[in-house]
Short mmCIF file of C-alpha atoms in Angstrom, two decimals:
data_model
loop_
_atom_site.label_atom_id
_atom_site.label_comp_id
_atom_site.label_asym_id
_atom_site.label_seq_id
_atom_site.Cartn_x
_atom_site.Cartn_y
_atom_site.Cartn_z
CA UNK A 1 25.23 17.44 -12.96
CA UNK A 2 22.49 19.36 -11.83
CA UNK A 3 19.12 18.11 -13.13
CA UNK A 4 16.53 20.98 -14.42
CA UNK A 5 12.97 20.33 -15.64
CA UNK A 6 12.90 20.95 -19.14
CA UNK A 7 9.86 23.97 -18.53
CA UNK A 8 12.60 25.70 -16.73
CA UNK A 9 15.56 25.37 -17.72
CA UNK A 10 17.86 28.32 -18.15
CA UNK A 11 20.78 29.59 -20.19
CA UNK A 12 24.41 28.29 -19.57
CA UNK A 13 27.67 27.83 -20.75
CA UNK A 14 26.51 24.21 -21.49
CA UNK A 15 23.37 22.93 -21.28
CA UNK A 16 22.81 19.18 -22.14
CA UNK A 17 19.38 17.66 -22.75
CA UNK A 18 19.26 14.30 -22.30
CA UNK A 19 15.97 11.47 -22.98
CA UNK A 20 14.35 9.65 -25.65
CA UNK A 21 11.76 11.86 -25.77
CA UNK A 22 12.25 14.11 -28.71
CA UNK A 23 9.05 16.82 -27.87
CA UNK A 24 10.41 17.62 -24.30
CA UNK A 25 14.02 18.55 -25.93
CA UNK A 26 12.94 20.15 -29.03
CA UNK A 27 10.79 22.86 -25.94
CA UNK A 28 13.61 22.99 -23.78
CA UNK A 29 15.56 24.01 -27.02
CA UNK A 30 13.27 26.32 -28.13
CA UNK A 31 13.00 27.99 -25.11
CA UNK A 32 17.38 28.57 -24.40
CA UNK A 33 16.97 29.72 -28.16
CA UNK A 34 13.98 32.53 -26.65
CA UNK A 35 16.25 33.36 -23.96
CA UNK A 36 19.31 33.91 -26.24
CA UNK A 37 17.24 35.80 -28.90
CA UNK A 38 16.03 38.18 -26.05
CA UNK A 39 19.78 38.66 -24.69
CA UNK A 40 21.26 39.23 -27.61
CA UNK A 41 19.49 39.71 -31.28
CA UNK A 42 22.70 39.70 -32.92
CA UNK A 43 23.42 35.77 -31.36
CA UNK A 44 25.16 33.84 -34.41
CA UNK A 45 23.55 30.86 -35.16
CA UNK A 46 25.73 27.44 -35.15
CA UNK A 47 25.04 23.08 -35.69
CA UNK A 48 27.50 20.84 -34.76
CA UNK A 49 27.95 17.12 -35.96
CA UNK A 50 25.63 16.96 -39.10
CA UNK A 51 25.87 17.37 -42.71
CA UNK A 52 26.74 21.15 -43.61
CA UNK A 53 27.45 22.13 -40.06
CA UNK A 54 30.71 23.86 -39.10
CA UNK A 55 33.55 21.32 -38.46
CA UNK A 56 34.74 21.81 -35.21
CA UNK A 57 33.50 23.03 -31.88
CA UNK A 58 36.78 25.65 -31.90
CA UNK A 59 36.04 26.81 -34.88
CA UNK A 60 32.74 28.43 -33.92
CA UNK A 61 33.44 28.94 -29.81
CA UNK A 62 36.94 31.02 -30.22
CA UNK A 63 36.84 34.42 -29.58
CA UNK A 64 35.00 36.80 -32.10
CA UNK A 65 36.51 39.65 -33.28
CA UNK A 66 32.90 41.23 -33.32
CA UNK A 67 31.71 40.03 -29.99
CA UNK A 68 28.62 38.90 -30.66
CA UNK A 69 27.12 35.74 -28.74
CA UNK A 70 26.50 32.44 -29.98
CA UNK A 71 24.13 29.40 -29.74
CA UNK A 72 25.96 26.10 -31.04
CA UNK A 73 24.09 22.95 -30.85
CA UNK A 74 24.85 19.83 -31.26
CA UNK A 75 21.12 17.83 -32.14
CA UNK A 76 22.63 14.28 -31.88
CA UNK A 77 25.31 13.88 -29.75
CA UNK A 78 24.81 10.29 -29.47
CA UNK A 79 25.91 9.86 -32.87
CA UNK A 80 28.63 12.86 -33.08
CA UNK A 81 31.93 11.61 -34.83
CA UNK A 82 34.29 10.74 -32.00
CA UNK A 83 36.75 13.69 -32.95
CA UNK A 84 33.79 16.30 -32.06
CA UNK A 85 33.29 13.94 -28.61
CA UNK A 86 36.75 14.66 -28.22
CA UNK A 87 36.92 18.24 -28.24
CA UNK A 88 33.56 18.70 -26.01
CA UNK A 89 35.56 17.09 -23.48
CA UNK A 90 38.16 19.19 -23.83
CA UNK A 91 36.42 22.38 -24.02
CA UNK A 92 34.25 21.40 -20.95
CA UNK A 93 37.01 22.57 -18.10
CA UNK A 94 37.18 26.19 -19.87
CA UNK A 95 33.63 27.06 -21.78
CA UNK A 96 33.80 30.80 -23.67
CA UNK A 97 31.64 33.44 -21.80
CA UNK A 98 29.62 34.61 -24.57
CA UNK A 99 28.57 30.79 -26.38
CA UNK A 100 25.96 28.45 -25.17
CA UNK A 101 26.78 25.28 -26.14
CA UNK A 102 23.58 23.08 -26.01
CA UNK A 103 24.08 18.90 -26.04
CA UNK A 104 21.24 16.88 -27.37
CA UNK A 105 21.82 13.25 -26.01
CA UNK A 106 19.07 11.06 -26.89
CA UNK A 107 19.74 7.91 -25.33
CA UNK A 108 21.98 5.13 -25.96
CA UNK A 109 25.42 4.22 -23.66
CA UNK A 110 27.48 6.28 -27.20
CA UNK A 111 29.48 9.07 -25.64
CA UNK A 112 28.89 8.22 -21.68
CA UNK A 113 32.12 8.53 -20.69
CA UNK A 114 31.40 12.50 -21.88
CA UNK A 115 28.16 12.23 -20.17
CA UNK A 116 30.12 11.36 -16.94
CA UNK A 117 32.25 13.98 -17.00
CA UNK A 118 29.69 15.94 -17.84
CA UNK A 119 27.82 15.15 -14.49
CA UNK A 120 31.03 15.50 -13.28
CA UNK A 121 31.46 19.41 -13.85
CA UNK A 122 27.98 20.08 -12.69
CA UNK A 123 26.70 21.01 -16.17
CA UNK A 124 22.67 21.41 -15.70
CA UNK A 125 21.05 18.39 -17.59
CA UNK A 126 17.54 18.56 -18.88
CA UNK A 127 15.51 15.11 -18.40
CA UNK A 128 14.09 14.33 -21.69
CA UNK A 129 12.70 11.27 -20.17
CA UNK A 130 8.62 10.11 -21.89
CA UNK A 131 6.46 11.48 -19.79
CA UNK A 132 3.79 8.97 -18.12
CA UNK A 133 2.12 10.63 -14.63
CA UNK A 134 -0.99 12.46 -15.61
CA UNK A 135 0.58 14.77 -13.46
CA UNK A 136 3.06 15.83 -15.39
CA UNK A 137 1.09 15.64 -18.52
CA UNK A 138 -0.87 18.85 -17.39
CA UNK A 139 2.46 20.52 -16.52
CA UNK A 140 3.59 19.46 -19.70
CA UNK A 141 -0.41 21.28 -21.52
CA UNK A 142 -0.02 24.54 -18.47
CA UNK A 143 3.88 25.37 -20.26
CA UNK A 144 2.68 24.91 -23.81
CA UNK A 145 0.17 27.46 -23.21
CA UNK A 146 2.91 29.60 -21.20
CA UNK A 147 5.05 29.65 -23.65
CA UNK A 148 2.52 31.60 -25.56
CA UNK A 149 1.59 34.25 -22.80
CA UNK A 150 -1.43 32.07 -22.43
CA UNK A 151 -3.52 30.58 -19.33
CA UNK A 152 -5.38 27.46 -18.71
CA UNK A 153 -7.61 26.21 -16.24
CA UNK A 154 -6.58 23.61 -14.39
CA UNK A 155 -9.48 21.66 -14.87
CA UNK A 156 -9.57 21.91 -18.49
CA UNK A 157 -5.52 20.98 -18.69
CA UNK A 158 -6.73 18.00 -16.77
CA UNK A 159 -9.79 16.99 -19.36
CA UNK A 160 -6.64 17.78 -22.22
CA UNK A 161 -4.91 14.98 -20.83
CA UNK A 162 -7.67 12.59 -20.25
CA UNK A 163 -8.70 13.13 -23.87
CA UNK A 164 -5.17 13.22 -26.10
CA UNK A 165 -3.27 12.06 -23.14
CA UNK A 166 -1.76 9.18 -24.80
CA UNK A 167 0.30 10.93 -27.22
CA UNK A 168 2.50 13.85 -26.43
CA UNK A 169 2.67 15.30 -30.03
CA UNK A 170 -0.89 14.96 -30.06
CA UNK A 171 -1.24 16.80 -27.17
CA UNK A 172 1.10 19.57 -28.15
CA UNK A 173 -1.30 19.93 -31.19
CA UNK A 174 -3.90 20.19 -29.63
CA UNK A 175 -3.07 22.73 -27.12
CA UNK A 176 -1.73 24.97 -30.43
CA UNK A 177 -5.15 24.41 -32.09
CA UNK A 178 -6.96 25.19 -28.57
CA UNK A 179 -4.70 28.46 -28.56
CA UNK A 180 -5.50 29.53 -32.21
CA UNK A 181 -9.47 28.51 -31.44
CA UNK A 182 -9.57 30.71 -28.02
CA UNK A 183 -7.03 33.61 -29.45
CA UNK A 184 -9.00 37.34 -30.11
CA UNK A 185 -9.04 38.84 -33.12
CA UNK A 186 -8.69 41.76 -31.99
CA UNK A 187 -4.80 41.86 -31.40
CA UNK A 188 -5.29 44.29 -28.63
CA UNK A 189 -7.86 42.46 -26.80
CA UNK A 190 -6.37 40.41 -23.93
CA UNK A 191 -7.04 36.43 -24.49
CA UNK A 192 -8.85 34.97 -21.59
CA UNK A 193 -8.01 31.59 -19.71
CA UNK A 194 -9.05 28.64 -21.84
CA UNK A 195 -11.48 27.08 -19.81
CA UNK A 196 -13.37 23.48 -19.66
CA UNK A 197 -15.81 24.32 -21.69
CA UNK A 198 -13.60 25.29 -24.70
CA UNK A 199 -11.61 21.98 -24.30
CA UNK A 200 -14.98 20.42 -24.76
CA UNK A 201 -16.12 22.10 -27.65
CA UNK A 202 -12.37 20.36 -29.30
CA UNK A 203 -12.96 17.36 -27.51
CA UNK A 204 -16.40 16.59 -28.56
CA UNK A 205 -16.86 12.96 -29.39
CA UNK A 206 -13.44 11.51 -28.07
CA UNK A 207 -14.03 8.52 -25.74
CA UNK A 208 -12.21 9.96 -22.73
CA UNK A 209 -13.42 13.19 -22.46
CA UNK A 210 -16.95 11.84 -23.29
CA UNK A 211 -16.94 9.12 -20.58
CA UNK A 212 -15.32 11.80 -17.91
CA UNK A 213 -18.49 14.88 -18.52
CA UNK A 214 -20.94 11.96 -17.33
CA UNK A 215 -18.64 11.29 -14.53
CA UNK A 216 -18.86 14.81 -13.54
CA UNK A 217 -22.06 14.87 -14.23
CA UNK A 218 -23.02 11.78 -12.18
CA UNK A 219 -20.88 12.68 -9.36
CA UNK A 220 -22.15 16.28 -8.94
CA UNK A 221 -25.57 14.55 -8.90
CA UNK A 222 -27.14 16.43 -12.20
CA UNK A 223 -28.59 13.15 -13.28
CA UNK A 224 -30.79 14.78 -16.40
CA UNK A 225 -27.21 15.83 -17.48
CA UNK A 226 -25.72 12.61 -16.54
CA UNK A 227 -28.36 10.96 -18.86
CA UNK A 228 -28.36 13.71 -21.71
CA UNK A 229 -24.22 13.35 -21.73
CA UNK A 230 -25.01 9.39 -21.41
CA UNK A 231 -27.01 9.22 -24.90
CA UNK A 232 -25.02 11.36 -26.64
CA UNK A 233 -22.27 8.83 -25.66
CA UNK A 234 -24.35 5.96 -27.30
CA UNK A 235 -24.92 7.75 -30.26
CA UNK A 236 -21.73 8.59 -31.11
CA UNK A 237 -21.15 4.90 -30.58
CA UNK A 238 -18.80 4.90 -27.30
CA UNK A 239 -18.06 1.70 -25.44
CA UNK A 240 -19.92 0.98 -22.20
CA UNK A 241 -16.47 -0.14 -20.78
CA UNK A 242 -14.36 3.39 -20.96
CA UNK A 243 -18.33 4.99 -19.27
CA UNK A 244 -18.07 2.64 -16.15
CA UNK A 245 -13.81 3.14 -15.97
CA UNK A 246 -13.94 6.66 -16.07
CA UNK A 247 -17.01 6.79 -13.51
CA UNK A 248 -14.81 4.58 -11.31
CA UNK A 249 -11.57 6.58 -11.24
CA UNK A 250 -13.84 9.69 -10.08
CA UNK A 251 -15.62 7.39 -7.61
CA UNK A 252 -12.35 5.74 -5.88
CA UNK A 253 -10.76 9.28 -5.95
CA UNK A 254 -13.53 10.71 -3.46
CA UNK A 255 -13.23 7.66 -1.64
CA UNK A 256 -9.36 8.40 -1.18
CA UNK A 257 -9.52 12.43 -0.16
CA UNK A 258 -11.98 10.95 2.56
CA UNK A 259 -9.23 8.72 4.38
CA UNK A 260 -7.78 10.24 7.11
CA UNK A 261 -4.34 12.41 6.74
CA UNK A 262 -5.16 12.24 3.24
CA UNK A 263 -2.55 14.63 0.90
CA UNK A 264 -1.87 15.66 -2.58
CA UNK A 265 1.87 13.73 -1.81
CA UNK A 266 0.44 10.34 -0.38
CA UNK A 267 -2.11 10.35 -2.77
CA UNK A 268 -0.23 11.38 -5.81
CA UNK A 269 -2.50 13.76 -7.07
CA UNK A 270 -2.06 17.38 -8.09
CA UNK A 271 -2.82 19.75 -5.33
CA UNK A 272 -5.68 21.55 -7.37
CA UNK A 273 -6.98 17.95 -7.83
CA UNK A 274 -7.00 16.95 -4.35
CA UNK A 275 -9.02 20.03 -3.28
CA UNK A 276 -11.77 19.38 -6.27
CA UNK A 277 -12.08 16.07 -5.41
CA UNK A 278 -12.26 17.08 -1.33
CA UNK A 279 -15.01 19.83 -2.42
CA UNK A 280 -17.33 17.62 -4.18
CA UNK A 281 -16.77 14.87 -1.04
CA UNK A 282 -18.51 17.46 1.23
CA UNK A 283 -21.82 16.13 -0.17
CA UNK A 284 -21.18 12.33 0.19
CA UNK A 285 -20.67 10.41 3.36
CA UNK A 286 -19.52 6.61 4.22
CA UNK A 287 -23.13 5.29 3.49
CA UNK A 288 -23.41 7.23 0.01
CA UNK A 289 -20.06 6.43 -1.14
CA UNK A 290 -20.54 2.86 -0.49
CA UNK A 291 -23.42 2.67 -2.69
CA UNK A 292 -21.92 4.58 -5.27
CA UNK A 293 -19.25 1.50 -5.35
CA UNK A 294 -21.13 -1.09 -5.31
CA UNK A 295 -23.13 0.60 -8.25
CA UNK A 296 -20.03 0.80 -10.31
CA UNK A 297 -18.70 -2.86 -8.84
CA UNK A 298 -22.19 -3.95 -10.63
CA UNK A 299 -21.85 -2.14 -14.28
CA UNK A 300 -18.25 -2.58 -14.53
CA UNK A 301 -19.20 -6.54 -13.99
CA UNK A 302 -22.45 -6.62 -16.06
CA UNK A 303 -20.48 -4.61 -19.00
CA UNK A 304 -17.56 -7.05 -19.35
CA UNK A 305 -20.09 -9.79 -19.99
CA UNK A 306 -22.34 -10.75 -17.15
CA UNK A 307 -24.80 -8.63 -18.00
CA UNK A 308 -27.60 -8.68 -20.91
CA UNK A 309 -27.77 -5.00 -22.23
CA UNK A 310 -24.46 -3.15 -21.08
CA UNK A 311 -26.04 0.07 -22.39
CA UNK A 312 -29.20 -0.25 -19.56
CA UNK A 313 -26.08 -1.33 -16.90
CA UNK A 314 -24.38 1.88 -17.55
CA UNK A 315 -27.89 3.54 -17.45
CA UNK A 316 -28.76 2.56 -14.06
CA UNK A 317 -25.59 2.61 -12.38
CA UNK A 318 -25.13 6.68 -13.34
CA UNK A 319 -29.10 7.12 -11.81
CA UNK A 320 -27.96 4.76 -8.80
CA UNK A 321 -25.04 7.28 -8.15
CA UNK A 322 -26.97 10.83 -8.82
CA UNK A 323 -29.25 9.33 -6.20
CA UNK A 324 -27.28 8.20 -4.14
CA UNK A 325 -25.50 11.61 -4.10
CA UNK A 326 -28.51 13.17 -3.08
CA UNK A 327 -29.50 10.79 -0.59
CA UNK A 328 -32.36 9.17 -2.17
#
């Protein structure tokens, strides 16, 4: 069985998607429907296995006497009677040219020995697995917006994830509200990249993407930003603790592009991220960097109770770093 990412998966005689995670199949489906919409608009419809679907694989896969194509799909295969596990079995060795026959597997040891025999005949299998790499969350936010004839930066997929990361559906709606928010309305107009700015403007008073804009503040060295972004954080009641964790990641990540033979592969980091994160190193050295850390070793240890006002810790430790980014 040949394993295809679910972004890019293709249409075949049978096509199984396999995972417990229910968003990544229902976009893999949607997008073999696209394909089979665009290669034939005639395609007959067909749902296998549930209440008020056809009864048998054979009766919607024989030959038509029109010839049109057809999409069957079978949503739960995991749960299919055993007579319709039967007959995918058997229909496996000879597949009709003009159906694709999509499996929806999702999860469970029901129907493996199919699954088996499945891998067996090299039938390409879509991982439908949850997705947990940050990584792959911002492939997962670059094909939503794809899939509309839609761009977005890189940086602003990234501040997506670190703000609705933790929930794929949530992410997914928030991409589709981003796209509706940043669409023309002038149908004619072309739609420009969605940008970091108009992730913000959505993301306005989440946590995450509240705590990252004064790390990029405090990193770049703009401490009147830093400290602007930082009070606005207060005020809209955000937790010292998330501030100093999200300053951190950014601080050990320049420390990491600065080892030697450092890559976007032993650092398990997106390429685009590696060469931000190499860019804004240019203006720190060994000395600078060191202070920065022990500023955020300080606040981080001050913040989780060692300290008297966590608010000032925070304070200081984003002035320590501005300065210390500009060598003061």
């Amino acid at each position: 069985m040949a394993d295809v990412a679910w972004h890019s998966v293709d249409l075949a005689p049978i096509v199984l998607l396999h995972g417990t995670e229910p968003l990544l199949a229902q976009r893999a489906l949607e997008r073999l429907r696209d394909q089979a919409r665009a290669r034939d608009p005639e395609t007959a419809w067909h749902t296998l296995g549930g209440e008020g679907s056809a009864t048998s694989l054979a009766q919607v896969a024989s030959p038509s006497l029109f010839g049109e194509s057809r999409f069957v799909t079978v949503p739960d295969l995991q749960s299919a009677p055993e007579a319709l596990i039967a007959e995918i079995d058997a229909y496996r060795a000879a597949p009709e040219a003009d159906v694709a026959l999509v499996l929806v597997h999702r999860g469970g040891n029901r129907a493996k020995k199919l699954l088996d025999a499945l891998r067996r005949s090299g039938v390409p299998r879509v991982a439908c697995d949850p997705i947990k790499k940050p990584a792959d969350k911002q492939t997962f936010v670059t094909a939503e917006f794809t899939r509309h004839r839609r761009r977005i930066q890189p940086e602003a997929a990234a501040a997506l994830v670190d703000a609705f990361g933790g929930d794929l559906s949530e992410l997914a709606a928030i991409s589709r509200q981003l796209l509706e928010d940043t669409t023309p309305e002038d149908p004619e107009a072309t739609a420009p990249p969605v940008t970091l700015a108009d992730v913000r403007t959505v993301t306005a008073g989440r946590v995450e993407s509240t705590a990252f804009a004064v790390a990029d503040a405090a990193i770049a060295g703009r401490e009147a930003e830093a400290l602007v972004l930082l009070q606005q954080a207060s005020l809209a009641g955000v937790d010292p603790v998330p501030l100093v964790a999200a300053v951190a990641m950014k601080v050990r990540g320049l420390a990491k592009v600065t080892a030697p033979g450092a890559s976007a592969r032993t650092l398990g980091m997106p390429d685009w991220m590696l060469r931000n994160l190499s860019r804004e190193a240019r203006a720190w050295n060994d000395r600078s960097l060191a202070r920065a850390i022990d500023a955020v070793a300080r606040a981080d240890h001050e913040v989780k109770g060692a300290g008297r006002d966590p608010r000032w810790s925070v304070q200081r430790m984003v002035v320590e770093i501005c300065r210390a980014r500009r060598g003061r």
